[in-house]
């Protein structure tokens, strides 16, 4: 009895989206399928077709990582998440931008079809237009002496501020998927916020809810003095960070006084080291905490207290502790500017932080792990 032949792989119809590389004619293109998968395809040599292309079906995450230069083009063709590859003749593209593709097995792919390594998205010759994300390159100007721990501390605080602002914006967006909104909400309610570890895990969880395309990411560093650090960031979120640091310069003393007043109240009520998860919203402490927290938010020009309260499920103690942690991160970030070691590039999201009218810095705020009760 003859052995049955393997079932023929079905053809697939895809929609042409964009040309990524063009030399005389398209060399690298992007397509999509009816189930919202991306297919990246490269021109190849095949005498049986007029305009032969070879494509790989990749996941949204792989496409976003490629755009962020986390992996090169060859990686997409070697390791597509779907394990699906196609060949097609681009000359058969219809007026509706549809193209029929034939699926092929990995074993049947000629090695010369796989692109060479070290080709990254920055080498595209064509703009992505509507496919471009809201991210752009923002620049920190740096000067003076920097050790690696200094840079790590500065970037860590900026990353935390970015994660908090992004979580608020994404949670409030109708375009954010329900599961992502749920993950953001869970991050705000998961930890007791009794000390340093809780806050580190809180900001780590906010980071984990970010899409690859939204994340803050270092693009390039020039360590010379003066030098610069270029980061990929959403313009709107980076703008929030800029405003927070600029406002801290103008209002540092009032911010510090409001911060210490709230922290002192929580300490005397023995709430600094108590679990926020167990706080009773009907507690007599709730209203004074809200009054102190609102005063701190006004000093910070932070307009998102209501959103923080919604994310914490109306828990004003958890909300107040998150605002305290936010203030600490603005304070730590601002001091790099005050020392003259960092400046925003003029024209990015605003002008350089001007310290000409600033008289004296208040004492530096405490660390996350300093949440211990004050002596009576």
Tab-separated table of C-alpha atoms in Angstrom:
chain	number	residue	atom	x	y	z
A	1	UNK	CA	0.000	0.000	0.000
A	2	UNK	CA	1.419	3.367	-1.003
A	3	UNK	CA	2.349	5.740	1.811
A	4	UNK	CA	-0.087	8.680	1.897
A	5	UNK	CA	1.462	11.954	0.867
A	6	UNK	CA	1.711	14.790	3.356
A	7	UNK	CA	-1.256	17.155	3.211
A	8	UNK	CA	-0.672	20.155	0.988
A	9	UNK	CA	-0.190	23.316	2.981
A	10	UNK	CA	-2.946	25.824	2.294
A	11	UNK	CA	-2.321	29.082	0.490
A	12	UNK	CA	-2.815	32.272	2.468
A	13	UNK	CA	-3.995	35.708	1.388
A	14	UNK	CA	-2.213	38.700	2.909
A	15	UNK	CA	-2.585	42.457	2.638
A	16	UNK	CA	0.334	44.642	1.631
A	17	UNK	CA	0.972	47.345	4.260
A	18	UNK	CA	4.273	49.085	3.581
A	19	UNK	CA	7.638	49.051	1.882
A	20	UNK	CA	10.476	49.171	4.396
A	21	UNK	CA	13.504	49.114	2.088
A	22	UNK	CA	13.513	50.395	-1.501
A	23	UNK	CA	16.460	50.215	-3.903
A	24	UNK	CA	15.230	50.639	-7.517
A	25	UNK	CA	12.242	48.542	-6.404
A	26	UNK	CA	10.920	47.169	-3.072
A	27	UNK	CA	13.424	44.929	-1.291
A	28	UNK	CA	11.764	44.503	2.121
A	29	UNK	CA	8.018	44.777	2.679
A	30	UNK	CA	5.451	44.311	5.430
A	31	UNK	CA	2.134	42.506	5.061
A	32	UNK	CA	-0.639	41.431	7.396
A	33	UNK	CA	-3.046	38.502	7.490
A	34	UNK	CA	-6.754	38.386	8.279
A	35	UNK	CA	-5.963	37.285	11.847
A	36	UNK	CA	-3.790	40.390	12.430
A	37	UNK	CA	-0.445	38.603	12.132
A	38	UNK	CA	2.484	40.391	10.516
A	39	UNK	CA	4.462	38.952	7.613
A	40	UNK	CA	7.819	40.450	6.830
A	41	UNK	CA	9.101	39.570	3.376
A	42	UNK	CA	12.338	40.041	1.478
A	43	UNK	CA	12.984	40.007	-2.267
A	44	UNK	CA	14.763	36.839	-3.428
A	45	UNK	CA	15.986	35.272	-6.665
A	46	UNK	CA	13.660	32.729	-8.299
A	47	UNK	CA	13.471	32.463	-12.084
A	48	UNK	CA	10.013	30.896	-11.845
A	49	UNK	CA	8.502	34.186	-10.609
A	50	UNK	CA	8.536	37.717	-11.985
A	51	UNK	CA	9.001	39.410	-8.629
A	52	UNK	CA	9.689	36.677	-6.040
A	53	UNK	CA	9.496	37.313	-2.294
A	54	UNK	CA	10.104	35.164	0.765
A	55	UNK	CA	8.193	35.928	3.976
A	56	UNK	CA	7.980	34.899	7.617
A	57	UNK	CA	4.908	35.233	9.827
A	58	UNK	CA	5.913	36.974	13.049
A	59	UNK	CA	4.141	37.940	16.246
A	60	UNK	CA	3.269	41.483	17.269
A	61	UNK	CA	5.904	41.304	19.993
A	62	UNK	CA	8.590	40.209	17.518
A	63	UNK	CA	7.674	43.078	15.184
A	64	UNK	CA	7.824	45.597	18.022
A	65	UNK	CA	11.176	44.254	19.240
A	66	UNK	CA	12.518	44.522	15.707
A	67	UNK	CA	11.382	48.150	15.474
A	68	UNK	CA	13.070	48.826	18.816
A	69	UNK	CA	16.319	47.260	17.451
A	70	UNK	CA	16.206	44.481	20.060
A	71	UNK	CA	16.684	41.882	17.329
A	72	UNK	CA	17.871	42.028	13.735
A	73	UNK	CA	16.079	41.066	10.525
A	74	UNK	CA	17.706	37.647	10.235
A	75	UNK	CA	16.290	36.673	13.639
A	76	UNK	CA	12.732	37.231	12.369
A	77	UNK	CA	13.283	34.822	9.468
A	78	UNK	CA	15.189	32.244	11.517
A	79	UNK	CA	12.821	32.142	14.478
A	80	UNK	CA	9.320	33.373	13.581
A	81	UNK	CA	7.024	32.602	16.497
A	82	UNK	CA	4.459	30.943	14.220
A	83	UNK	CA	7.042	28.732	12.464
A	84	UNK	CA	5.396	29.688	9.172
A	85	UNK	CA	7.176	30.764	6.000
A	86	UNK	CA	5.756	31.758	2.611
A	87	UNK	CA	6.822	32.453	-0.964
A	88	UNK	CA	4.886	34.605	-3.415
A	89	UNK	CA	5.179	36.674	-6.579
A	90	UNK	CA	4.721	40.344	-5.710
A	91	UNK	CA	3.834	41.008	-9.341
A	92	UNK	CA	0.458	39.389	-8.585
A	93	UNK	CA	-0.527	42.066	-6.058
A	94	UNK	CA	-4.173	42.976	-6.697
A	95	UNK	CA	-5.659	46.459	-6.903
A	96	UNK	CA	-6.993	45.879	-3.377
A	97	UNK	CA	-3.402	45.269	-2.153
A	98	UNK	CA	-4.066	41.536	-1.681
A	99	UNK	CA	-1.535	38.846	-2.475
A	100	UNK	CA	-1.751	35.035	-2.482
A	101	UNK	CA	1.146	33.254	-0.771
A	102	UNK	CA	2.218	29.630	-0.709
A	103	UNK	CA	3.397	28.180	2.583
A	104	UNK	CA	6.636	26.194	2.592
A	105	UNK	CA	8.442	24.004	5.125
A	106	UNK	CA	11.602	25.109	6.899
A	107	UNK	CA	13.532	22.282	5.243
A	108	UNK	CA	12.620	23.619	1.783
A	109	UNK	CA	13.945	27.151	2.379
A	110	UNK	CA	17.170	27.865	0.467
A	111	UNK	CA	19.814	29.263	2.781
A	112	UNK	CA	20.308	32.245	0.488
A	113	UNK	CA	16.703	33.302	1.183
A	114	UNK	CA	17.570	34.056	4.823
A	115	UNK	CA	18.827	37.675	5.162
A	116	UNK	CA	22.315	38.322	6.466
A	117	UNK	CA	22.711	39.238	10.110
A	118	UNK	CA	23.208	42.695	11.656
A	119	UNK	CA	20.515	44.421	9.613
A	120	UNK	CA	18.398	46.494	12.009
A	121	UNK	CA	15.279	48.622	11.552
A	122	UNK	CA	17.348	51.821	11.592
A	123	UNK	CA	18.523	50.827	8.084
A	124	UNK	CA	15.036	51.093	6.578
A	125	UNK	CA	14.958	53.512	3.686
A	126	UNK	CA	11.238	54.281	3.830
A	127	UNK	CA	9.185	55.919	6.616
A	128	UNK	CA	6.515	53.786	8.209
A	129	UNK	CA	3.940	56.588	8.141
A	130	UNK	CA	0.785	55.487	9.964
A	131	UNK	CA	2.671	52.486	11.348
A	132	UNK	CA	5.008	54.762	13.290
A	133	UNK	CA	4.508	54.617	17.050
A	134	UNK	CA	4.099	57.590	19.368
A	135	UNK	CA	7.704	57.137	20.445
A	136	UNK	CA	10.462	59.503	19.511
A	137	UNK	CA	14.026	60.088	20.583
A	138	UNK	CA	14.467	62.373	23.584
A	139	UNK	CA	17.862	63.621	24.686
A	140	UNK	CA	19.400	64.147	28.118
A	141	UNK	CA	22.505	66.336	28.002
A	142	UNK	CA	25.087	65.124	30.524
A	143	UNK	CA	28.250	66.697	31.889
A	144	UNK	CA	30.648	66.315	34.768
A	145	UNK	CA	31.812	63.064	36.307
A	146	UNK	CA	29.650	59.930	36.079
A	147	UNK	CA	30.169	56.484	37.563
A	148	UNK	CA	28.051	53.561	36.463
A	149	UNK	CA	26.086	53.558	39.776
A	150	UNK	CA	25.278	57.256	39.171
A	151	UNK	CA	23.878	56.567	35.728
A	152	UNK	CA	22.021	53.497	36.976
A	153	UNK	CA	20.449	55.513	39.808
A	154	UNK	CA	19.398	58.355	37.509
A	155	UNK	CA	18.013	56.116	34.781
A	156	UNK	CA	16.255	53.940	37.362
A	157	UNK	CA	14.362	56.904	38.841
A	158	UNK	CA	13.425	58.248	35.399
A	159	UNK	CA	12.243	54.760	34.394
A	160	UNK	CA	10.039	54.548	37.486
A	161	UNK	CA	8.485	57.957	36.782
A	162	UNK	CA	7.910	56.931	33.174
A	163	UNK	CA	6.271	53.659	34.267
A	164	UNK	CA	3.896	55.409	36.665
A	165	UNK	CA	2.786	58.091	34.194
A	166	UNK	CA	2.417	55.512	31.412
A	167	UNK	CA	0.297	53.235	33.603
A	168	UNK	CA	-2.108	56.086	34.375
A	169	UNK	CA	-2.423	57.120	30.726
A	170	UNK	CA	-2.843	53.576	29.426
A	171	UNK	CA	-5.361	52.645	32.104
A	172	UNK	CA	-7.492	55.620	31.114
A	173	UNK	CA	-7.270	54.936	27.370
A	174	UNK	CA	-10.202	53.256	25.633
A	175	UNK	CA	-7.670	51.652	23.267
A	176	UNK	CA	-5.969	49.677	26.048
A	177	UNK	CA	-6.900	46.000	26.121
A	178	UNK	CA	-8.990	44.827	29.064
A	179	UNK	CA	-6.354	42.350	30.225
A	180	UNK	CA	-3.695	45.086	30.261
A	181	UNK	CA	-5.962	47.383	32.263
A	182	UNK	CA	-6.503	44.527	34.694
A	183	UNK	CA	-2.749	43.967	35.056
A	184	UNK	CA	-2.179	47.667	35.719
A	185	UNK	CA	-4.929	47.732	38.324
A	186	UNK	CA	-3.520	44.602	39.986
A	187	UNK	CA	-0.063	46.186	40.279
A	188	UNK	CA	-1.546	49.054	42.307
A	189	UNK	CA	-3.305	46.663	44.692
A	190	UNK	CA	-0.815	43.822	45.033
A	191	UNK	CA	1.692	45.048	47.619
A	192	UNK	CA	1.428	46.169	51.264
A	193	UNK	CA	3.731	49.192	50.662
A	194	UNK	CA	5.431	48.786	54.032
A	195	UNK	CA	8.986	49.441	52.854
A	196	UNK	CA	11.558	49.412	50.076
A	197	UNK	CA	10.887	45.959	48.591
A	198	UNK	CA	7.186	46.691	48.072
A	199	UNK	CA	7.941	49.808	46.069
A	200	UNK	CA	10.599	48.127	43.948
A	201	UNK	CA	8.163	45.311	43.108
A	202	UNK	CA	5.390	47.836	42.448
A	203	UNK	CA	7.405	49.730	39.837
A	204	UNK	CA	8.714	46.453	38.405
A	205	UNK	CA	5.127	45.297	37.895
A	206	UNK	CA	4.212	48.586	36.215
A	207	UNK	CA	7.131	48.033	33.845
A	208	UNK	CA	5.886	44.527	33.040
A	209	UNK	CA	2.516	45.915	31.877
A	210	UNK	CA	4.190	48.058	29.200
A	211	UNK	CA	4.177	47.041	25.567
A	212	UNK	CA	7.548	46.791	23.855
A	213	UNK	CA	6.740	49.878	21.774
A	214	UNK	CA	5.849	52.031	24.781
A	215	UNK	CA	8.876	51.265	26.904
A	216	UNK	CA	11.580	53.748	27.749
A	217	UNK	CA	14.727	52.467	26.090
A	218	UNK	CA	18.280	53.801	25.806
A	219	UNK	CA	19.096	54.438	22.143
A	220	UNK	CA	22.648	55.740	22.458
A	221	UNK	CA	25.060	57.061	25.061
A	222	UNK	CA	27.983	59.410	24.580
A	223	UNK	CA	29.957	59.462	27.812
A	224	UNK	CA	32.253	62.327	26.847
A	225	UNK	CA	31.970	65.450	28.992
A	226	UNK	CA	29.793	67.034	27.741
A	227	UNK	CA	27.882	64.074	26.355
A	228	UNK	CA	24.317	62.933	25.936
A	229	UNK	CA	21.941	60.032	26.463
A	230	UNK	CA	19.298	59.434	23.780
A	231	UNK	CA	16.229	57.477	24.841
A	232	UNK	CA	13.224	56.194	22.941
A	233	UNK	CA	10.156	57.437	24.780
A	234	UNK	CA	6.554	58.399	24.243
A	235	UNK	CA	6.522	62.160	23.791
A	236	UNK	CA	3.494	62.657	26.038
A	237	UNK	CA	4.950	60.606	28.898
A	238	UNK	CA	8.378	62.194	28.620
A	239	UNK	CA	6.628	65.560	28.718
A	240	UNK	CA	5.029	64.638	32.051
A	241	UNK	CA	8.472	63.835	33.479
A	242	UNK	CA	9.844	67.125	32.177
A	243	UNK	CA	6.999	69.081	33.779
A	244	UNK	CA	7.413	67.258	37.104
A	245	UNK	CA	11.133	68.005	37.315
A	246	UNK	CA	10.723	71.605	36.129
A	247	UNK	CA	7.971	72.187	38.699
A	248	UNK	CA	10.148	70.684	41.433
A	249	UNK	CA	12.720	73.359	40.693
A	250	UNK	CA	10.103	76.082	41.153
A	251	UNK	CA	8.382	74.612	44.196
A	252	UNK	CA	10.871	72.357	45.987
A	253	UNK	CA	10.418	73.861	49.453
A	254	UNK	CA	6.616	73.627	49.454
A	255	UNK	CA	6.814	70.108	48.027
A	256	UNK	CA	9.278	69.076	50.723
A	257	UNK	CA	7.141	70.573	53.494
A	258	UNK	CA	4.007	68.836	52.196
A	259	UNK	CA	5.895	65.562	51.802
A	260	UNK	CA	7.198	65.688	55.367
A	261	UNK	CA	3.793	66.678	56.763
A	262	UNK	CA	2.131	63.656	55.139
A	263	UNK	CA	4.895	61.306	56.148
A	264	UNK	CA	4.884	62.613	59.735
A	265	UNK	CA	1.118	62.112	59.991
A	266	UNK	CA	1.358	58.537	58.720
A	267	UNK	CA	4.218	57.867	61.112
A	268	UNK	CA	2.408	59.185	64.188
A	269	UNK	CA	-0.670	57.171	63.219
A	270	UNK	CA	1.582	54.085	62.977
A	271	UNK	CA	0.589	53.673	59.340
A	272	UNK	CA	3.980	53.949	57.627
A	273	UNK	CA	4.842	50.350	58.429
A	274	UNK	CA	1.300	48.991	58.400
A	275	UNK	CA	-0.048	47.145	55.380
A	276	UNK	CA	-1.966	49.344	52.969
A	277	UNK	CA	-3.990	46.278	51.975
A	278	UNK	CA	-5.548	46.127	55.453
A	279	UNK	CA	-6.465	49.801	55.716
A	280	UNK	CA	-10.144	50.488	56.413
A	281	UNK	CA	-11.512	53.210	54.141
A	282	UNK	CA	-13.933	54.173	56.965
A	283	UNK	CA	-11.047	54.744	59.368
A	284	UNK	CA	-10.939	58.188	61.060
A	285	UNK	CA	-7.439	58.498	59.589
A	286	UNK	CA	-8.750	58.410	56.010
A	287	UNK	CA	-9.854	62.058	55.721
A	288	UNK	CA	-6.671	63.615	57.199
A	289	UNK	CA	-4.567	61.383	54.933
A	290	UNK	CA	-6.543	62.573	51.913
A	291	UNK	CA	-6.143	66.221	52.971
A	292	UNK	CA	-2.350	65.846	53.343
A	293	UNK	CA	-2.049	63.842	50.104
A	294	UNK	CA	-4.087	66.402	48.153
A	295	UNK	CA	-1.846	69.194	49.466
A	296	UNK	CA	1.245	67.314	48.296
A	297	UNK	CA	-0.280	66.718	44.863
A	298	UNK	CA	-1.089	70.423	44.531
A	299	UNK	CA	2.498	71.338	45.425
A	300	UNK	CA	3.748	68.806	42.881
A	301	UNK	CA	1.240	69.993	40.241
A	302	UNK	CA	0.370	66.298	39.985
A	303	UNK	CA	-3.171	66.099	38.549
A	304	UNK	CA	-3.696	62.342	38.804
A	305	UNK	CA	-4.652	61.701	42.434
A	306	UNK	CA	-8.183	60.645	41.461
A	307	UNK	CA	-6.768	58.169	38.954
A	308	UNK	CA	-4.374	56.759	41.570
A	309	UNK	CA	-7.267	56.359	44.004
A	310	UNK	CA	-9.290	54.524	41.359
A	311	UNK	CA	-6.375	52.210	40.630
A	312	UNK	CA	-5.914	51.401	44.328
A	313	UNK	CA	-9.621	50.686	44.709
A	314	UNK	CA	-10.256	53.852	46.710
A	315	UNK	CA	-7.520	53.013	49.229
A	316	UNK	CA	-6.259	56.435	50.324
A	317	UNK	CA	-3.411	54.972	52.406
A	318	UNK	CA	-2.062	53.043	49.410
A	319	UNK	CA	-2.574	56.131	47.231
A	320	UNK	CA	-0.712	58.363	49.688
A	321	UNK	CA	2.230	55.969	49.889
A	322	UNK	CA	2.463	55.786	46.085
A	323	UNK	CA	2.458	59.601	45.909
A	324	UNK	CA	5.232	59.681	48.528
A	325	UNK	CA	7.259	57.228	46.447
A	326	UNK	CA	6.619	59.322	43.325
A	327	UNK	CA	7.847	62.451	45.164
A	328	UNK	CA	11.042	60.690	46.204
A	329	UNK	CA	11.769	59.780	42.602
A	330	UNK	CA	11.175	63.302	41.347
A	331	UNK	CA	13.436	64.609	44.112
A	332	UNK	CA	16.254	62.173	43.308
A	333	UNK	CA	15.964	62.913	39.573
A	334	UNK	CA	15.898	66.667	40.071
A	335	UNK	CA	19.124	66.687	42.077
A	336	UNK	CA	21.075	65.487	39.038
A	337	UNK	CA	19.789	68.595	37.225
A	338	UNK	CA	20.545	70.837	40.211
A	339	UNK	CA	24.122	69.521	40.288
A	340	UNK	CA	24.544	70.597	36.658
A	341	UNK	CA	25.179	67.042	35.475
A	342	UNK	CA	21.932	66.668	33.491
A	343	UNK	CA	19.805	68.980	31.350
A	344	UNK	CA	16.924	68.519	28.964
A	345	UNK	CA	17.815	69.382	25.402
A	346	UNK	CA	16.157	72.631	24.374
A	347	UNK	CA	13.303	72.002	21.962
A	348	UNK	CA	12.714	68.345	22.881
A	349	UNK	CA	9.751	68.664	25.224
A	350	UNK	CA	10.717	71.984	26.718
A	351	UNK	CA	13.734	74.067	27.528
A	352	UNK	CA	16.617	73.225	29.795
A	353	UNK	CA	15.811	73.301	33.500
A	354	UNK	CA	16.902	76.807	34.490
A	355	UNK	CA	18.302	77.091	38.017
A	356	UNK	CA	19.154	80.802	37.816
A	357	UNK	CA	16.315	81.819	40.146
A	358	UNK	CA	16.792	78.963	42.569
A	359	UNK	CA	18.138	79.875	45.996
A	360	UNK	CA	18.856	76.694	47.963
A	361	UNK	CA	18.009	73.030	47.818
A	362	UNK	CA	16.009	71.575	50.697
A	363	UNK	CA	17.403	68.446	52.370
A	364	UNK	CA	17.234	65.325	50.239
A	365	UNK	CA	14.180	63.123	50.788
A	366	UNK	CA	14.486	59.679	52.354
A	367	UNK	CA	14.779	56.376	50.512
A	368	UNK	CA	11.998	53.819	49.930
A	369	UNK	CA	13.349	51.563	52.662
A	370	UNK	CA	13.226	54.381	55.245
A	371	UNK	CA	9.541	53.825	55.988
A	372	UNK	CA	9.922	53.520	59.753
A	373	UNK	CA	7.975	55.299	62.423
A	374	UNK	CA	9.366	58.606	63.680
A	375	UNK	CA	10.185	59.022	67.335
A	376	UNK	CA	7.484	60.780	69.347
